[in-house]
Tab-separated table of C-alpha atoms and ligand atoms in Angstrom:
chain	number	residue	atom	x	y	z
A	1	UNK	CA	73.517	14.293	107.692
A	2	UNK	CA	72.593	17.359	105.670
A	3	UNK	CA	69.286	16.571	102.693
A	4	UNK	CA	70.325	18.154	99.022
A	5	UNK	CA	68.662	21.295	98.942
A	6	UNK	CA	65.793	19.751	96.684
A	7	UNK	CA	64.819	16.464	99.390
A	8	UNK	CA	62.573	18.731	101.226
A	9	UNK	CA	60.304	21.496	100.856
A	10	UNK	CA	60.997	24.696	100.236
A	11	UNK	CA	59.756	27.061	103.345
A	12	UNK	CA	60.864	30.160	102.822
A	13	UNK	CA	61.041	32.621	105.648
A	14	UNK	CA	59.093	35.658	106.687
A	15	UNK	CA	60.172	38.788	105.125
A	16	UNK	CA	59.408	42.422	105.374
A	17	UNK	CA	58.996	43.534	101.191
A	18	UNK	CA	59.482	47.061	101.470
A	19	UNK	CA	61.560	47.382	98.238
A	20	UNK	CA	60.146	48.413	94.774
A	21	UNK	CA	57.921	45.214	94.424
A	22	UNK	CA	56.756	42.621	95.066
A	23	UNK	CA	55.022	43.941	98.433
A	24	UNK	CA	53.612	42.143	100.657
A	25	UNK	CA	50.441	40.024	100.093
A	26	UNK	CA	47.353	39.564	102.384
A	27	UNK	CA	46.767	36.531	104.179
A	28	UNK	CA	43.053	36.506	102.155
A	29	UNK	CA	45.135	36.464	98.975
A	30	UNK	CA	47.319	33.452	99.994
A	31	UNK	CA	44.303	31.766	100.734
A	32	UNK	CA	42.727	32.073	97.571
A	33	UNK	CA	45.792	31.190	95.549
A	34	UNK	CA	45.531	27.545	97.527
A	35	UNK	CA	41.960	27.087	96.080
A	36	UNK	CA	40.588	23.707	94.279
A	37	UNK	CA	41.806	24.052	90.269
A	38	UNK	CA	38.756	24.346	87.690
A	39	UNK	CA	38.821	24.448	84.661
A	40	UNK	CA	39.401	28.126	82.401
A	41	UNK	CA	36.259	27.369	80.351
A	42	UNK	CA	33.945	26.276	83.195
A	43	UNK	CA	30.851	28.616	83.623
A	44	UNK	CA	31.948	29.819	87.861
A	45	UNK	CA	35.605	30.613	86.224
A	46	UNK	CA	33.919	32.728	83.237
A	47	UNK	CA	31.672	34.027	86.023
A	48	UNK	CA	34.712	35.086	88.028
A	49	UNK	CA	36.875	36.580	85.010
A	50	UNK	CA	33.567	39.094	84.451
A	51	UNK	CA	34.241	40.097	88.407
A	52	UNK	CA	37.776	40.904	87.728
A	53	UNK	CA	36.856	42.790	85.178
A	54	UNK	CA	34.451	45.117	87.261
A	55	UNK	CA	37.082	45.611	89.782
A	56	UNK	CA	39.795	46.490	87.473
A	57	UNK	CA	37.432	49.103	85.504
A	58	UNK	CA	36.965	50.629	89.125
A	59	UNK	CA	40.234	50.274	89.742
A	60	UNK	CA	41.595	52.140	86.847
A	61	UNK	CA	38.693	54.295	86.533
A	62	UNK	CA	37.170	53.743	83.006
A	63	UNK	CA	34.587	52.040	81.518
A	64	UNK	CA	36.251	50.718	78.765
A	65	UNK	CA	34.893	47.101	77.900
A	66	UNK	CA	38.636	46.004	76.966
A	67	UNK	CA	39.618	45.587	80.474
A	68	UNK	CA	41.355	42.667	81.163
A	69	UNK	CA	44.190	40.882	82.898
A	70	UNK	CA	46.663	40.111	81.314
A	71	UNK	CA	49.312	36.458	81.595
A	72	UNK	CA	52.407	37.943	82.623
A	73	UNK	CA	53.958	40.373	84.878
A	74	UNK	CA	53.768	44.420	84.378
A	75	UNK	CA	56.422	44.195	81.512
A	76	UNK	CA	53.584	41.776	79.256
A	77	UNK	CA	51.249	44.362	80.229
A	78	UNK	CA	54.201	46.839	78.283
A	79	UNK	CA	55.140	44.706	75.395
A	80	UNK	CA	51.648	43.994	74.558
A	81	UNK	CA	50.160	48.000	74.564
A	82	UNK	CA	53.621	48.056	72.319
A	83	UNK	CA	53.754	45.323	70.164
A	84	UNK	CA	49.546	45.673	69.254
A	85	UNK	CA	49.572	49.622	68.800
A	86	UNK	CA	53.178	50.203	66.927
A	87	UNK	CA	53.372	48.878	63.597
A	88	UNK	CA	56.413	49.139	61.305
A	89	UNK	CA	57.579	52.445	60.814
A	90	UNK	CA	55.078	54.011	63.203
A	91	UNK	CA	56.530	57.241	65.307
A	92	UNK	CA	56.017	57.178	68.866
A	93	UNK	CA	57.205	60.203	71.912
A	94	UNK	CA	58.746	58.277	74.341
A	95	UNK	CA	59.177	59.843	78.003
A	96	UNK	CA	62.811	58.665	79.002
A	97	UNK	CA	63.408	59.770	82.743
A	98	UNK	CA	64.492	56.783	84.135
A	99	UNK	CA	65.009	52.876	83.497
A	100	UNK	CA	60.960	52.081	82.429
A	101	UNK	CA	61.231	54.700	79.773
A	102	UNK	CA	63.934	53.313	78.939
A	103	UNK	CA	62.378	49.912	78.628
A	104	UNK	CA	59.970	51.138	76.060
A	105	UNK	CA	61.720	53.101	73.999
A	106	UNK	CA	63.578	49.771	72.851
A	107	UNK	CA	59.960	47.823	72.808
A	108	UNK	CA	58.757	50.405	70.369
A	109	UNK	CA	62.603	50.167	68.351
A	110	UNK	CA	61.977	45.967	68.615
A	111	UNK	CA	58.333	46.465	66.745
A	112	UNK	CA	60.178	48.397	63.931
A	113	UNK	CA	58.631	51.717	65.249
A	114	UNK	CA	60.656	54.634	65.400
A	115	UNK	CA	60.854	56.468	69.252
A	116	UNK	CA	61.439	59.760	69.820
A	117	UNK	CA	63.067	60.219	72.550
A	118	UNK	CA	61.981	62.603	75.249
A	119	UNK	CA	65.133	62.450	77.645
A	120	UNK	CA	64.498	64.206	80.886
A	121	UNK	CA	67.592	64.177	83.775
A	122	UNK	CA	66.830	60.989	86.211
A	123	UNK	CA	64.424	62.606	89.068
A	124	UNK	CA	62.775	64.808	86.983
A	125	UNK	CA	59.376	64.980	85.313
A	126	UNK	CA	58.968	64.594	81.314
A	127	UNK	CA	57.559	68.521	80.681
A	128	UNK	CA	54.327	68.911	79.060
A	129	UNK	CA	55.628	71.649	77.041
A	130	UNK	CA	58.060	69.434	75.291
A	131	UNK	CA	55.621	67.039	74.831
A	132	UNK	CA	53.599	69.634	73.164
A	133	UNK	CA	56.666	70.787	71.152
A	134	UNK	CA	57.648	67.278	70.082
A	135	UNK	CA	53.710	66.643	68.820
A	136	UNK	CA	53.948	69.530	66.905
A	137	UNK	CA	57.643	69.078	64.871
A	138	UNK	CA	57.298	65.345	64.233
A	139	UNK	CA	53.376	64.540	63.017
A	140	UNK	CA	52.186	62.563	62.657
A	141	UNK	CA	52.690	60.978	65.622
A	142	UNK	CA	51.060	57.657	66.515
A	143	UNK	CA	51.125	57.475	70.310
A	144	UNK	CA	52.645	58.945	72.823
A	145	UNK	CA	53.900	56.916	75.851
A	146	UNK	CA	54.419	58.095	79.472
A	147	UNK	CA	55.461	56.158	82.715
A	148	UNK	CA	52.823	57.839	85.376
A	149	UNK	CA	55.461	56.155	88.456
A	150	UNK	CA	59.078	56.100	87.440
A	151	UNK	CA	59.891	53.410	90.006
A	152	UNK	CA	63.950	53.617	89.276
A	153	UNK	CA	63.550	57.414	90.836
A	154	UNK	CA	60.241	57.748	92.621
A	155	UNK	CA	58.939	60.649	90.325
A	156	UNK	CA	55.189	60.680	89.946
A	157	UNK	CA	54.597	62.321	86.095
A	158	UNK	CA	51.839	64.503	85.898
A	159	UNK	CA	49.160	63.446	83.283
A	160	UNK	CA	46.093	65.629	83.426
A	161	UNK	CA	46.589	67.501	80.216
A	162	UNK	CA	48.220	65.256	78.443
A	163	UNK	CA	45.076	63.308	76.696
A	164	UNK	CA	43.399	66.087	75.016
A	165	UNK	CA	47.136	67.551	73.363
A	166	UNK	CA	47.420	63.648	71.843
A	167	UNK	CA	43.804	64.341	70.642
A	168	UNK	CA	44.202	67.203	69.441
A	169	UNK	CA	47.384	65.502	67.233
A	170	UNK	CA	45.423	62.353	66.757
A	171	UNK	CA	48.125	60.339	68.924
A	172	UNK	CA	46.827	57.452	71.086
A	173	UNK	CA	48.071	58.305	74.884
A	174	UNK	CA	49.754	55.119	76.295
A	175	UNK	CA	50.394	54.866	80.087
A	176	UNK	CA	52.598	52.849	82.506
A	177	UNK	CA	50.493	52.363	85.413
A	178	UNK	CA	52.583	49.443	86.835
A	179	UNK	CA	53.827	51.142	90.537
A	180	UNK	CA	50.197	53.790	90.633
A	181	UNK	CA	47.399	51.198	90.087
A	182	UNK	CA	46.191	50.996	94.310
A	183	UNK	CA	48.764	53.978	95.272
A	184	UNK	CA	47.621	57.070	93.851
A	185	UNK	CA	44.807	57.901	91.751
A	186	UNK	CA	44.968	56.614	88.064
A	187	UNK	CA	42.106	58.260	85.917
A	188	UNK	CA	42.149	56.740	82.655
A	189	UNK	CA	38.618	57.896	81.634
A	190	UNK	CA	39.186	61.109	82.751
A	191	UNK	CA	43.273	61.751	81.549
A	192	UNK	CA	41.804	60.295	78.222
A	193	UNK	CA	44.205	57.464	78.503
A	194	UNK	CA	43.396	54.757	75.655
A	195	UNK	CA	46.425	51.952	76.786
A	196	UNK	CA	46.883	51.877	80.723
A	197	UNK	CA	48.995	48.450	81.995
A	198	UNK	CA	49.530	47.853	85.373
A	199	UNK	CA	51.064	45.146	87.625
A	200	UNK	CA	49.500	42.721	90.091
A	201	UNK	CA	52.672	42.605	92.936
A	202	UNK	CA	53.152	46.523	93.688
A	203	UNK	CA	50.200	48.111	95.216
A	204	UNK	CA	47.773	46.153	94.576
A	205	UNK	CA	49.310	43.411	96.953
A	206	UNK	CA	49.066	40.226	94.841
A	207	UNK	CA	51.969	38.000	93.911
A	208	UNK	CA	53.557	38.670	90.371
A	209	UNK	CA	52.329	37.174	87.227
A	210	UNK	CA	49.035	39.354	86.008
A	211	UNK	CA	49.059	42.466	83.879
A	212	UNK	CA	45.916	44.853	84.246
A	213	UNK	CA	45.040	46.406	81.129
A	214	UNK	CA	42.597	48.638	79.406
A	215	UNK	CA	42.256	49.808	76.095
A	216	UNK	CA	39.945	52.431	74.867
A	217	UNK	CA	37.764	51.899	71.496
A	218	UNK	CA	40.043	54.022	69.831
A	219	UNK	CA	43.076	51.807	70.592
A	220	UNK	CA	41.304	49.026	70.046
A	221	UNK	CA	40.324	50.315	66.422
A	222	UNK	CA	43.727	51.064	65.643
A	223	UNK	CA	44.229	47.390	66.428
A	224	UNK	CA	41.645	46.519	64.118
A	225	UNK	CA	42.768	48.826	61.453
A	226	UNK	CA	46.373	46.908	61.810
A	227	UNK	CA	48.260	47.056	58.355
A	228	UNK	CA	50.474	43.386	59.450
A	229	UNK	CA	48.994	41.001	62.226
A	230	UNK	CA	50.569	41.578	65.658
A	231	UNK	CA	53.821	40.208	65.677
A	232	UNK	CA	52.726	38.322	69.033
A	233	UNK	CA	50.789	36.019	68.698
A	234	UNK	CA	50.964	35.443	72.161
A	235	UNK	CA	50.111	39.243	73.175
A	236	UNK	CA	47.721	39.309	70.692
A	237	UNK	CA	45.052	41.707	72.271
A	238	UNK	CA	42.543	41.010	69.033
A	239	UNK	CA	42.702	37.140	69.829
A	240	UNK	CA	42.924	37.768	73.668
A	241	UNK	CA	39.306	39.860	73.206
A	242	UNK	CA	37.735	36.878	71.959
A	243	UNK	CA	38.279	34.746	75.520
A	244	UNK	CA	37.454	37.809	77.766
A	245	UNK	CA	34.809	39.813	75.581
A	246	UNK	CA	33.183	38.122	73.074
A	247	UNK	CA	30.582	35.544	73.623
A	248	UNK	CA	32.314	33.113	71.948
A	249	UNK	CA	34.877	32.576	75.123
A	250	UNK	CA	37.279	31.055	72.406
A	251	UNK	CA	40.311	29.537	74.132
A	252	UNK	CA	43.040	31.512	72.959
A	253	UNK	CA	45.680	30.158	75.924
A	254	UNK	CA	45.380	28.355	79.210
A	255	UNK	CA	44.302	31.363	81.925
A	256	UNK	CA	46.523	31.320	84.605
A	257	UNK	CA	43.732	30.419	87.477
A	258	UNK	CA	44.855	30.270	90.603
A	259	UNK	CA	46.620	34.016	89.847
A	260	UNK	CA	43.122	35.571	89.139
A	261	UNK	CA	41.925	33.435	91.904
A	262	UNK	CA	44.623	35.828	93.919
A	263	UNK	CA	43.611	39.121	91.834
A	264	UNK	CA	40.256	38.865	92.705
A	265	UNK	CA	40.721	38.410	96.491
A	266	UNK	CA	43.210	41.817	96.006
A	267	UNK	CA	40.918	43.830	94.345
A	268	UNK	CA	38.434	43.361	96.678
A	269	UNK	CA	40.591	44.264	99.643
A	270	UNK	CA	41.158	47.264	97.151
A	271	UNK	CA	37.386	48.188	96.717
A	272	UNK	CA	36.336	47.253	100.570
A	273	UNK	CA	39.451	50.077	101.584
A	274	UNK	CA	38.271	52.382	99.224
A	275	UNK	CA	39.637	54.739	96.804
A	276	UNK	CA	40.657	58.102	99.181
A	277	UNK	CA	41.397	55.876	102.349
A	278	UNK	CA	44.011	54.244	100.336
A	279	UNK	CA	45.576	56.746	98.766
A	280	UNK	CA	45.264	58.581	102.087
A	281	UNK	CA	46.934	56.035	103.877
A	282	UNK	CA	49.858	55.803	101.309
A	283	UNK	CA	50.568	59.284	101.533
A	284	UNK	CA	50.605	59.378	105.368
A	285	UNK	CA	53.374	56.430	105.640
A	286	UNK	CA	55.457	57.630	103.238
A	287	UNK	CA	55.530	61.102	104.836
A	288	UNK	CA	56.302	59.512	108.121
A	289	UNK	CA	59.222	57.408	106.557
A	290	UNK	CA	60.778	60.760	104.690
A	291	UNK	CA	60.432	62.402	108.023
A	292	UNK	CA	62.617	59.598	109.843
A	293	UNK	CA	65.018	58.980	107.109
A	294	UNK	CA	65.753	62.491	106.764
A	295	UNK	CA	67.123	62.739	110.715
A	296	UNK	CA	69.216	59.429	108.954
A	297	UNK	CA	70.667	62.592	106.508
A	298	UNK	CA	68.619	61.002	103.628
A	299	UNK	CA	67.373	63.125	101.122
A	300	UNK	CA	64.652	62.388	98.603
A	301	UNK	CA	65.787	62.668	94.911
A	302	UNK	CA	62.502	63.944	93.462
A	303	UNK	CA	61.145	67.170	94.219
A	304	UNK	CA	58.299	67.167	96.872
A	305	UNK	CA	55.489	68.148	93.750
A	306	UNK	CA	56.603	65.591	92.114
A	307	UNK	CA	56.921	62.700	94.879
A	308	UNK	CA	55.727	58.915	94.703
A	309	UNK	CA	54.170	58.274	97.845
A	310	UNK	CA	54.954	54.472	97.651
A	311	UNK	CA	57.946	54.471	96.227
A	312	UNK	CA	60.721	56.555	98.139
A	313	UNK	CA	63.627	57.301	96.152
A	314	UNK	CA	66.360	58.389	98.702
A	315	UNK	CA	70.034	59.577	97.920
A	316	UNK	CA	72.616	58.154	100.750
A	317	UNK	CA	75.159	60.180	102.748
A	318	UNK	CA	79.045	59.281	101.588
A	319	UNK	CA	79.603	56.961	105.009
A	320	UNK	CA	76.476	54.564	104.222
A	321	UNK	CA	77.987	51.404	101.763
A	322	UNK	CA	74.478	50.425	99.862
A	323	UNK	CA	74.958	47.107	99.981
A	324	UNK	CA	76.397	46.253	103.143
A	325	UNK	CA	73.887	48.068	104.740
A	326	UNK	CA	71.103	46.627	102.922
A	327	UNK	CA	72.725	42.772	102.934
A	328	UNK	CA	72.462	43.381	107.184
A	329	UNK	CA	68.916	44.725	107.011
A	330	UNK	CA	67.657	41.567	105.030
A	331	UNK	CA	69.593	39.370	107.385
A	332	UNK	CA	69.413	40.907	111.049
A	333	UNK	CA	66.118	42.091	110.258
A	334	UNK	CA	64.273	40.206	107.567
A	335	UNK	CA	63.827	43.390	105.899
A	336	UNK	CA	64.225	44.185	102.030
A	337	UNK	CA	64.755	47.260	100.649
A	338	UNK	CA	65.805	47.963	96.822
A	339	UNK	CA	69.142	49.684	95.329
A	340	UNK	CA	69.544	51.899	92.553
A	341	UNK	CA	69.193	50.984	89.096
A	342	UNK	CA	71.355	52.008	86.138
A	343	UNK	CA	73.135	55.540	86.837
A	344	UNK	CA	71.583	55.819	90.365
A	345	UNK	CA	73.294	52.461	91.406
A	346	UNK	CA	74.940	52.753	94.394
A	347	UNK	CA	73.914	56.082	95.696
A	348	UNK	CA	70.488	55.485	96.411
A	349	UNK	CA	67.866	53.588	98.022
A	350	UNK	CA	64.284	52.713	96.733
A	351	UNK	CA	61.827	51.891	99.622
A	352	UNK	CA	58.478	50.369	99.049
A	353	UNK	CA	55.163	51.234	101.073
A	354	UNK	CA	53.098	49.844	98.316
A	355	UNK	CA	49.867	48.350	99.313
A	356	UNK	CA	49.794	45.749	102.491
A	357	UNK	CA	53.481	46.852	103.025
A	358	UNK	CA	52.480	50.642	103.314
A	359	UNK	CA	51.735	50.354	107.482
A	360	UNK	CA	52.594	52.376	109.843
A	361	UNK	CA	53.963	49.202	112.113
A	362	UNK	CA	56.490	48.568	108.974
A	363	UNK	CA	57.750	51.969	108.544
A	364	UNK	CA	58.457	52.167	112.423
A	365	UNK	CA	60.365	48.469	112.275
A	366	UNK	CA	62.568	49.686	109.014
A	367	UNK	CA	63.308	53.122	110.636
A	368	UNK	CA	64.641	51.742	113.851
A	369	UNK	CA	66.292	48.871	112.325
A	370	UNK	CA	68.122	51.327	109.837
A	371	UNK	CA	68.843	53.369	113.011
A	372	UNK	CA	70.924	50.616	114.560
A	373	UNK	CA	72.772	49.792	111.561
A	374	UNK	CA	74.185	53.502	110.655
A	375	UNK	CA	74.926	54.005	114.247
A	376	UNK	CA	76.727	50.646	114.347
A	377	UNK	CA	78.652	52.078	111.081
A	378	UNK	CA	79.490	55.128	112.996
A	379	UNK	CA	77.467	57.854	111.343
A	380	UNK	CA	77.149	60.829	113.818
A	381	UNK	CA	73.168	59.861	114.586
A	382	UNK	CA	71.431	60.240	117.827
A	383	UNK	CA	69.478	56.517	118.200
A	384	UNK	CA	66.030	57.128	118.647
A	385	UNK	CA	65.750	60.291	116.401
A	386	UNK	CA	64.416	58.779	113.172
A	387	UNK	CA	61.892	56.537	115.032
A	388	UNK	CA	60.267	59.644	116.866
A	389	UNK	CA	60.307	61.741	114.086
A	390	UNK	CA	58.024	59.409	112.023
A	391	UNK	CA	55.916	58.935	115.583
A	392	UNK	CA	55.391	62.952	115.443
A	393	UNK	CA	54.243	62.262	112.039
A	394	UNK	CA	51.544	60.398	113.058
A	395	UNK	CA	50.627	61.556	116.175
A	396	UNK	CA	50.320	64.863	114.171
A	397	UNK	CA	52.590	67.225	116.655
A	398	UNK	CA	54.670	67.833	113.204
A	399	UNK	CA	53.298	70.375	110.640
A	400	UNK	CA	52.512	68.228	107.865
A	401	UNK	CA	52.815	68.952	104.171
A	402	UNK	CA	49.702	67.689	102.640
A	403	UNK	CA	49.820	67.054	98.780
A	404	UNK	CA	46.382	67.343	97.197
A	405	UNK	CA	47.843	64.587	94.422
B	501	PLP	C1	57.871	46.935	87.948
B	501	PLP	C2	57.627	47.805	86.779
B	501	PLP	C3	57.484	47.312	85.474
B	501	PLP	C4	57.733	45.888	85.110
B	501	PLP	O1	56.943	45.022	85.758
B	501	PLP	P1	57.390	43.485	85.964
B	501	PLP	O2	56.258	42.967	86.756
B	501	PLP	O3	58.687	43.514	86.691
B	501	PLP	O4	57.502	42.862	84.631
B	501	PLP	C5	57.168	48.198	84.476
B	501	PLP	N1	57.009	49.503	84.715
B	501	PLP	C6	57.170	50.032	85.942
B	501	PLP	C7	56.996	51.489	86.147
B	501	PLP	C8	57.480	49.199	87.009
B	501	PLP	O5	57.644	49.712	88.229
């Protein structure tokens, strides 16, 4: 006699996340989400909120004291830098180059503010230059929001110079660092970034629910200098400073504990790596995968300047169906890999080597699996190819193109 679904417990298998989040998560992580409860006001918990706070300030680079995580996944991190910095009738350049863009240009609309639209094709960088040109024809200008990984194409956006031209036009410089935070370096001191948000399950290898966030003291005045209260009163970042920052500890909401039990076990695995081995080691896979997936006649859709390193963005050839092919890789192989989003639905593939998941052991398993699959849907491959061309990556017999970035 088969139990209803709900009469026993719910053991889900193992699974290979190589898709555009969550990745996989550390045993050390798992373990301490199982840790005994206490309580969010009890002295060891307060203790171990001022940790996470450390870690994340090394993490994004900054010393800003408004560094926090945040309840929610990547997207509170987004509607709170929003909903806190745009007031009614405020103007704000919006990067639009793919669906995140997209996402908060119609935050900023929700808030009442009024986004200009900086449309660049899908795959493509948002130019400085028209960011320049677009600070200069629409002042004032009260912040100026870029994604720094475009996860729906795998662009990385450049964002060196980008801080001292919203200085110099006395915008506030607000960054999506959701898929970079743990891949690639994020320097918010340095780029003169005063909103950065991140996410806890991409590469920083933590399950979902926890928003890193830093705010500089200029967006934190602007907070203060609010005409209307935040219309959140649940992403309230002025009430929120009062449980992390001030002395006080006043409850604002419950913490979510057992997730920054989790956070703090990942950052740590993120410090004890360290910064250049990681990044390092994110670049290396994902060179190794492009390598073998290009035998596969898979072509990446962002230029190689401009490339994500753990998120691969890769256009199909016309006899590959998307989702039969990924529906047999997640149950032949246990292996997930994500699909196109929006206009790129259907025509390419977005595969994750975002923190734990970025191995070499995983890239090898997903390019042989693949292998087997196109062969068995009778695309003119030699078996074997893709698999050895990702091995000469490693082995270094292949020239390699080294990015500095
Ligand atoms: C995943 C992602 C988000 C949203 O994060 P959620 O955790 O899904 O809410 C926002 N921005 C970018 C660039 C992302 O990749």
């Amino acid at each position: 006699m088969s139990l209803p679904s709900q009469d026993h417990e719910f053991l889900p298998p193992y699974r290979l996340l190589l898709g555009p989040g969550p990745s996989l998560v550390h045993p050390r992580v798992l373990h301490a989400l199982t840790q005994p409860l206490i309580g969010h006001l009890d002295p060891l918990f307060l203790d171990l909120m001022n940790d996470i706070q450390t870690l994340l300030r090394a993490a994004f680079q900054t010393n800003h004291e408004f560094t926090i995580a945040l309840s929610g996944t990547g997207s509170a991190g987004m509607e709170a830098v929003i909903a806190n910095l745009i007031e009614p009738g405020d103007r704000a350049l919006v990067g639009v180059n793919g669906v995140f863009g997209t996402r908060l240009a119609a935050m900023v609309e929700r808030q009442g503010g009024v986004p200009l639209r900086i449309d660049a094709p899908w795959g493509n960088i948002i130019p400085l230059e028209a960011v320049q040109e677009q600070l200069a024809r629409s002042a004032p200008v009260k912040a100026v929001v870029l994604v720094h990984a475009e996860t729906s194409t795998g662009v990385r956006q450049p964002l060196e110079d980008v801080g001292a031209l919203c200085r110099a036009h006395g915008a506030l410089l607000i960054v999506d660092a959701v898929t970079s935070l743990g891949g690639i370096p994020v320097e918010v001191d340095a780029w003169g970034i005063d909103a950065c948000y991140s996410g806890t399950q991409k590469c920083l290898s933590c399950p979902p629910g926890l928003a890193p966030l830093t705010m500089s003291p200029r967006a934190m005045e602007a907070i203060r200098r609010r005409r209307t209260p935040c219309h959140s009163w649940y992403l309230d970042l002025a009430l929120i400073a009062e449980y992390w920052n001030d002395r006080s500890r006043a409850y604002h909401h419950t913490a979510p504990i057992s997730m920054l039990y989790g956070l703090r076990e990942a950052l740590r695995l993120v410090q004890a790596e360290g910064r250049e081995a990681r990044f390092a080691r994110h670049r290396l896979n994902s060179e190794a995968l492009l390598a073998g997936l290009d035998t596969l006649g898979m072509r990446a859709l962002p230029s190689a300047e401009h490339r994500l390193p753990m998120l691969t963005c890769v256009t199909l050839p016309d006899r590959i169906t998307d989702a039969a092919v990924r529906a047999q890789l997640l149950q032949d192989y246990g292996i997930e890999i994500g699909g196109g989003l929006g206009p790129l639905r259907g025509t390419v593939w977005r595969i994750g080597l975002m923190g734990e998941s970025s191995r070499q052991a995983h890239v090898l398993t997903l390019l042989g699996a693949l292998e087997e699959i196109v062969v068995q849907h009778g695309l003119p491959v030699q078996a074997g190819r893709a698999v050895q061309a990702a091995v000469d990556i490693y082995t270094g017999s292949r020239s390699t193109t080294r990015r500095s970035a």
